[in-house]
């Protein structure tokens, strides 16, 4: 009888410890943990070239590709939780997303299901967590910008029914210095990162590009979504002129910068975005 009582007592204590584990564990940005979730893994390190994906991903010729991404030099805090049985990936994802938005988060990109790309790429190539390889149709992803840095949030259900929630918090971050330079060097052009969401960062990256290629001139091309083609041409040219004017105010020579607005003439460049700036460097 005593042995049975002790066994039950230990069982109750074990359940209590499991239930309170997520409440005691520290969460990034002092966010509330998902109720009864178990922290599976947490690591912290410096990452000089973190790829923050701002579009769905695919693999081409062995390389991960996305329509848009940012490469950041940051301190990375990586955390993975397992949600309790009976909860969906969407419930965990929305629980954390709402808290991030309440803290002033700005969504740079988000997707759900197959539009995100293969789950095995997110798990093994982006987050380096094999346990995050789940059912493509069950996944949710968001990239957010906060005053404290950037966040990549991901949730998925595995084939065995287990649901995982993952968060990468990037603090003290800045654009990897070589990102825009390398893209222009490889392809001859690149989208201007963080424009128009974070204009200061975008302008700094363009200044770096001008310094890297002193013998070349810059061509800025702004694309703008609108059902009215004439209006889109006017608005895109105004935006391109403002971007050039800011660079000139920062010390760039106006003779080295050609600003052009092409409106909605090339809708494929815009994708799901309302405006995109593309930069090219041409020989003088």
Short mmCIF file of C-alpha atoms in Angstrom, two decimals:
data_model
loop_
_atom_site.label_atom_id
_atom_site.label_comp_id
_atom_site.label_asym_id
_atom_site.label_seq_id
_atom_site.Cartn_x
_atom_site.Cartn_y
_atom_site.Cartn_z
CA UNK A 1 0.00 0.00 0.00
CA UNK A 2 2.79 2.39 0.94
CA UNK A 3 4.67 1.49 -2.25
CA UNK A 4 1.58 2.19 -4.36
CA UNK A 5 1.07 5.55 -2.64
CA UNK A 6 4.68 6.57 -3.23
CA UNK A 7 4.44 5.52 -6.89
CA UNK A 8 1.37 7.70 -7.36
CA UNK A 9 3.08 10.57 -5.55
CA UNK A 10 6.12 10.39 -7.83
CA UNK A 11 3.86 10.28 -10.88
CA UNK A 12 2.01 13.41 -9.76
CA UNK A 13 5.30 15.21 -9.10
CA UNK A 14 6.64 14.24 -12.51
CA UNK A 15 3.51 15.59 -14.23
CA UNK A 16 3.72 18.80 -12.19
CA UNK A 17 7.37 19.32 -13.14
CA UNK A 18 6.57 18.76 -16.80
CA UNK A 19 3.63 21.15 -16.66
CA UNK A 20 5.65 23.91 -15.01
CA UNK A 21 8.81 23.46 -17.08
CA UNK A 22 7.77 25.97 -19.73
CA UNK A 23 6.71 28.46 -17.07
CA UNK A 24 10.12 28.44 -15.41
CA UNK A 25 12.18 28.46 -18.59
CA UNK A 26 13.31 31.83 -19.83
CA UNK A 27 11.91 32.76 -23.21
CA UNK A 28 13.36 35.18 -25.77
CA UNK A 29 12.29 38.82 -25.31
CA UNK A 30 10.52 37.80 -22.07
CA UNK A 31 7.65 36.36 -24.11
CA UNK A 32 5.12 34.17 -22.36
CA UNK A 33 5.82 30.51 -23.16
CA UNK A 34 3.10 28.48 -24.82
CA UNK A 35 1.15 26.75 -22.01
CA UNK A 36 2.64 23.34 -21.10
CA UNK A 37 5.15 23.51 -23.98
CA UNK A 38 8.49 21.79 -23.40
CA UNK A 39 11.72 23.54 -24.34
CA UNK A 40 13.61 21.03 -26.46
CA UNK A 41 16.71 23.02 -27.28
CA UNK A 42 18.22 26.47 -26.83
CA UNK A 43 21.59 27.68 -28.10
CA UNK A 44 23.23 31.08 -28.35
CA UNK A 45 26.10 32.13 -30.58
CA UNK A 46 27.41 34.84 -32.85
CA UNK A 47 26.43 34.42 -36.51
CA UNK A 48 28.32 36.67 -38.97
CA UNK A 49 26.15 35.68 -41.93
CA UNK A 50 22.61 34.71 -40.91
CA UNK A 51 20.14 34.33 -43.78
CA UNK A 52 16.76 35.80 -42.87
CA UNK A 53 14.40 34.51 -45.53
CA UNK A 54 11.84 36.98 -46.85
CA UNK A 55 10.22 34.65 -49.34
CA UNK A 56 9.46 31.01 -49.97
CA UNK A 57 12.55 28.85 -50.50
CA UNK A 58 13.62 26.31 -53.11
CA UNK A 59 16.82 24.44 -53.89
CA UNK A 60 18.48 25.04 -57.25
CA UNK A 61 21.75 23.37 -58.20
CA UNK A 62 22.36 22.48 -54.58
CA UNK A 63 21.85 26.06 -53.30
CA UNK A 64 18.96 27.48 -51.27
CA UNK A 65 17.25 30.28 -53.14
CA UNK A 66 14.55 32.79 -52.22
CA UNK A 67 13.06 35.76 -54.03
CA UNK A 68 14.29 37.96 -51.21
CA UNK A 69 16.42 37.62 -48.11
CA UNK A 70 18.55 39.60 -45.70
CA UNK A 71 21.98 38.53 -44.53
CA UNK A 72 22.66 39.69 -41.00
CA UNK A 73 25.65 39.81 -38.70
CA UNK A 74 24.05 39.20 -35.31
CA UNK A 75 23.90 37.43 -31.98
CA UNK A 76 21.65 34.43 -32.52
CA UNK A 77 19.45 32.94 -29.79
CA UNK A 78 17.83 29.79 -31.20
CA UNK A 79 15.00 28.09 -29.28
CA UNK A 80 12.80 25.09 -30.08
CA UNK A 81 9.73 23.95 -28.15
CA UNK A 82 7.48 20.92 -28.43
CA UNK A 83 3.81 21.76 -28.03
CA UNK A 84 1.57 19.56 -25.89
CA UNK A 85 -0.59 16.95 -27.59
CA UNK A 86 -3.75 18.28 -29.18
CA UNK A 87 -2.41 21.67 -30.29
CA UNK A 88 -1.82 22.61 -33.92
CA UNK A 89 1.21 24.38 -35.42
CA UNK A 90 -1.02 27.36 -36.16
CA UNK A 91 -2.03 27.74 -32.50
CA UNK A 92 1.59 27.88 -31.34
CA UNK A 93 2.61 30.15 -34.21
CA UNK A 94 -0.23 32.63 -33.60
CA UNK A 95 0.44 32.60 -29.84
CA UNK A 96 4.00 33.83 -30.36
CA UNK A 97 3.23 36.03 -33.36
CA UNK A 98 0.65 38.03 -31.41
CA UNK A 99 3.12 38.70 -28.60
CA UNK A 100 5.77 39.84 -31.07
CA UNK A 101 3.28 42.18 -32.75
CA UNK A 102 2.26 43.55 -29.35
CA UNK A 103 5.93 44.39 -28.78
CA UNK A 104 5.97 46.49 -31.94
CA UNK A 105 7.00 43.79 -34.39
CA UNK A 106 6.69 44.52 -38.10
CA UNK A 107 6.09 41.57 -40.41
CA UNK A 108 8.59 41.53 -43.27
CA UNK A 109 7.29 38.27 -44.72
CA UNK A 110 5.08 35.39 -43.71
CA UNK A 111 3.73 32.27 -45.36
CA UNK A 112 1.78 29.12 -44.64
CA UNK A 113 1.78 25.60 -46.03
CA UNK A 114 3.41 24.76 -49.32
CA UNK A 115 3.92 28.42 -50.28
CA UNK A 116 6.80 28.46 -47.78
CA UNK A 117 8.70 25.78 -49.70
CA UNK A 118 9.79 22.29 -48.60
CA UNK A 119 9.87 21.77 -44.83
CA UNK A 120 13.04 19.70 -45.07
CA UNK A 121 14.89 22.79 -46.37
CA UNK A 122 13.67 24.94 -43.50
CA UNK A 123 14.60 22.24 -41.00
CA UNK A 124 18.00 21.16 -42.29
CA UNK A 125 19.31 24.12 -44.28
CA UNK A 126 17.88 27.20 -42.57
CA UNK A 127 17.35 26.27 -38.91
CA UNK A 128 19.76 23.31 -38.72
CA UNK A 129 17.19 21.36 -36.67
CA UNK A 130 16.29 18.00 -38.22
CA UNK A 131 13.35 17.58 -35.85
CA UNK A 132 11.64 20.51 -37.60
CA UNK A 133 11.24 18.43 -40.77
CA UNK A 134 7.50 18.01 -40.98
CA UNK A 135 4.50 18.00 -43.27
CA UNK A 136 4.79 20.81 -45.83
CA UNK A 137 1.11 21.72 -45.65
CA UNK A 138 1.26 22.15 -41.86
CA UNK A 139 4.04 24.74 -41.63
CA UNK A 140 3.92 28.43 -40.75
CA UNK A 141 6.75 30.96 -41.04
CA UNK A 142 7.20 34.67 -40.35
CA UNK A 143 10.13 37.06 -40.43
CA UNK A 144 9.66 40.11 -38.22
CA UNK A 145 11.60 43.24 -37.40
CA UNK A 146 11.58 44.69 -33.87
CA UNK A 147 13.45 47.52 -32.20
CA UNK A 148 15.54 44.82 -30.48
CA UNK A 149 16.44 43.06 -33.73
CA UNK A 150 14.86 40.47 -36.02
CA UNK A 151 12.90 37.26 -35.43
CA UNK A 152 12.34 34.17 -37.56
CA UNK A 153 9.35 32.19 -36.29
CA UNK A 154 8.46 28.71 -37.55
CA UNK A 155 5.94 26.01 -36.60
CA UNK A 156 5.32 22.58 -38.10
CA UNK A 157 3.73 19.17 -37.44
CA UNK A 158 5.84 16.10 -38.01
CA UNK A 159 4.53 12.92 -39.58
CA UNK A 160 4.33 11.32 -36.15
CA UNK A 161 1.96 14.06 -34.98
CA UNK A 162 4.42 15.96 -32.80
CA UNK A 163 4.21 19.73 -33.16
CA UNK A 164 7.25 21.97 -32.85
CA UNK A 165 7.59 25.73 -32.49
CA UNK A 166 10.92 27.36 -33.31
CA UNK A 167 12.25 30.90 -32.91
CA UNK A 168 15.49 32.54 -34.00
CA UNK A 169 16.09 35.86 -32.26
CA UNK A 170 18.76 38.05 -33.86
CA UNK A 171 19.97 40.91 -31.67
CA UNK A 172 22.65 43.57 -32.17
CA UNK A 173 22.18 42.84 -35.84
CA UNK A 174 23.28 44.67 -38.93
CA UNK A 175 23.44 43.78 -42.59
CA UNK A 176 26.37 41.60 -43.51
CA UNK A 177 28.70 44.09 -45.15
CA UNK A 178 29.31 41.98 -48.24
CA UNK A 179 25.69 41.06 -49.02
CA UNK A 180 24.71 43.70 -51.55
CA UNK A 181 28.24 43.90 -52.92
CA UNK A 182 28.42 40.16 -53.54
CA UNK A 183 24.99 39.99 -55.16
CA UNK A 184 25.83 42.85 -57.54
CA UNK A 185 29.21 41.32 -58.29
CA UNK A 186 27.66 37.93 -59.08
CA UNK A 187 24.50 38.99 -60.92
CA UNK A 188 25.10 42.60 -61.93
CA UNK A 189 22.03 43.75 -59.97
CA UNK A 190 20.24 43.18 -56.66
CA UNK A 191 17.14 44.21 -54.76
CA UNK A 192 17.83 46.91 -52.20
CA UNK A 193 17.42 45.18 -48.85
CA UNK A 194 15.25 46.76 -46.16
CA UNK A 195 13.68 49.23 -48.59
CA UNK A 196 11.26 50.80 -47.98
CA UNK A 197 10.76 49.20 -44.52
CA UNK A 198 14.02 50.47 -43.00
CA UNK A 199 15.31 53.31 -45.13
CA UNK A 200 18.39 54.08 -43.04
CA UNK A 201 19.70 50.53 -43.46
CA UNK A 202 18.87 50.58 -47.17
CA UNK A 203 20.71 53.87 -47.69
CA UNK A 204 23.75 52.61 -45.78
CA UNK A 205 23.95 49.51 -47.98
CA UNK A 206 23.82 51.71 -51.09
CA UNK A 207 26.57 53.94 -49.70
CA UNK A 208 28.70 50.84 -49.14
CA UNK A 209 28.04 49.79 -52.72
CA UNK A 210 29.16 53.16 -54.09
CA UNK A 211 32.34 52.94 -52.04
CA UNK A 212 33.04 49.38 -53.20
CA UNK A 213 32.75 50.30 -56.91
CA UNK A 214 34.29 53.79 -57.22
CA UNK A 215 34.74 53.44 -60.98
CA UNK A 216 31.07 52.65 -61.63
CA UNK A 217 27.84 54.61 -61.65
CA UNK A 218 24.71 53.49 -59.83
CA UNK A 219 21.33 52.93 -61.46
CA UNK A 220 18.35 52.83 -59.10
CA UNK A 221 15.15 51.36 -60.53
CA UNK A 222 11.98 51.53 -58.44
CA UNK A 223 9.00 49.27 -59.20
CA UNK A 224 5.58 50.28 -57.85
CA UNK A 225 2.31 48.37 -57.71
CA UNK A 226 -0.85 50.16 -58.83
CA UNK A 227 -3.84 49.46 -61.06
CA UNK A 228 -3.32 52.89 -62.57
CA UNK A 229 -0.19 52.57 -64.73
CA UNK A 230 0.36 56.31 -65.13
CA UNK A 231 0.05 56.84 -61.38
CA UNK A 232 2.48 53.99 -60.68
CA UNK A 233 5.03 55.57 -63.03
CA UNK A 234 4.74 58.91 -61.21
CA UNK A 235 4.92 57.40 -57.73
CA UNK A 236 7.86 55.15 -58.56
CA UNK A 237 9.83 58.05 -60.07
CA UNK A 238 9.17 60.15 -56.99
CA UNK A 239 10.37 57.32 -54.75
CA UNK A 240 13.50 56.82 -56.87
CA UNK A 241 14.24 60.56 -56.75
CA UNK A 242 13.83 60.59 -52.95
CA UNK A 243 16.24 57.69 -52.60
CA UNK A 244 18.80 59.45 -54.80
CA UNK A 245 18.32 62.72 -52.91
CA UNK A 246 19.00 60.98 -49.59
CA UNK A 247 22.22 59.47 -50.95
CA UNK A 248 23.34 62.88 -52.22
CA UNK A 249 22.59 64.42 -48.82
CA UNK A 250 24.84 61.72 -47.33
CA UNK A 251 27.71 62.81 -49.56
CA UNK A 252 27.27 60.85 -52.79
CA UNK A 253 27.90 62.61 -56.10
CA UNK A 254 24.62 63.18 -57.99
CA UNK A 255 26.46 62.51 -61.25
CA UNK A 256 27.07 58.92 -60.17
CA UNK A 257 23.40 58.07 -59.56
CA UNK A 258 20.67 57.57 -62.16
CA UNK A 259 17.21 57.21 -60.57
CA UNK A 260 14.36 55.73 -62.60
CA UNK A 261 10.79 54.73 -61.85
CA UNK A 262 9.17 52.04 -63.98
CA UNK A 263 5.89 51.76 -62.10
CA UNK A 264 4.02 48.51 -62.60
CA UNK A 265 5.55 47.73 -66.00
CA UNK A 266 7.34 44.62 -64.67
CA UNK A 267 4.88 42.97 -62.24
CA UNK A 268 6.97 39.81 -61.92
CA UNK A 269 9.63 41.78 -60.02
CA UNK A 270 7.14 42.91 -57.41
CA UNK A 271 5.81 39.48 -56.50
CA UNK A 272 3.57 40.05 -53.46
CA UNK A 273 5.19 43.38 -52.52
CA UNK A 274 3.84 46.86 -53.18
CA UNK A 275 7.22 48.38 -54.07
CA UNK A 276 10.73 47.16 -54.84
CA UNK A 277 14.00 49.00 -55.52
CA UNK A 278 16.64 47.37 -57.70
CA UNK A 279 20.22 48.60 -57.97
CA UNK A 280 22.76 48.10 -60.77
CA UNK A 281 26.35 49.29 -61.09
CA UNK A 282 27.53 50.29 -64.57
CA UNK A 283 30.92 51.32 -65.90
CA UNK A 284 31.32 55.07 -66.31
#
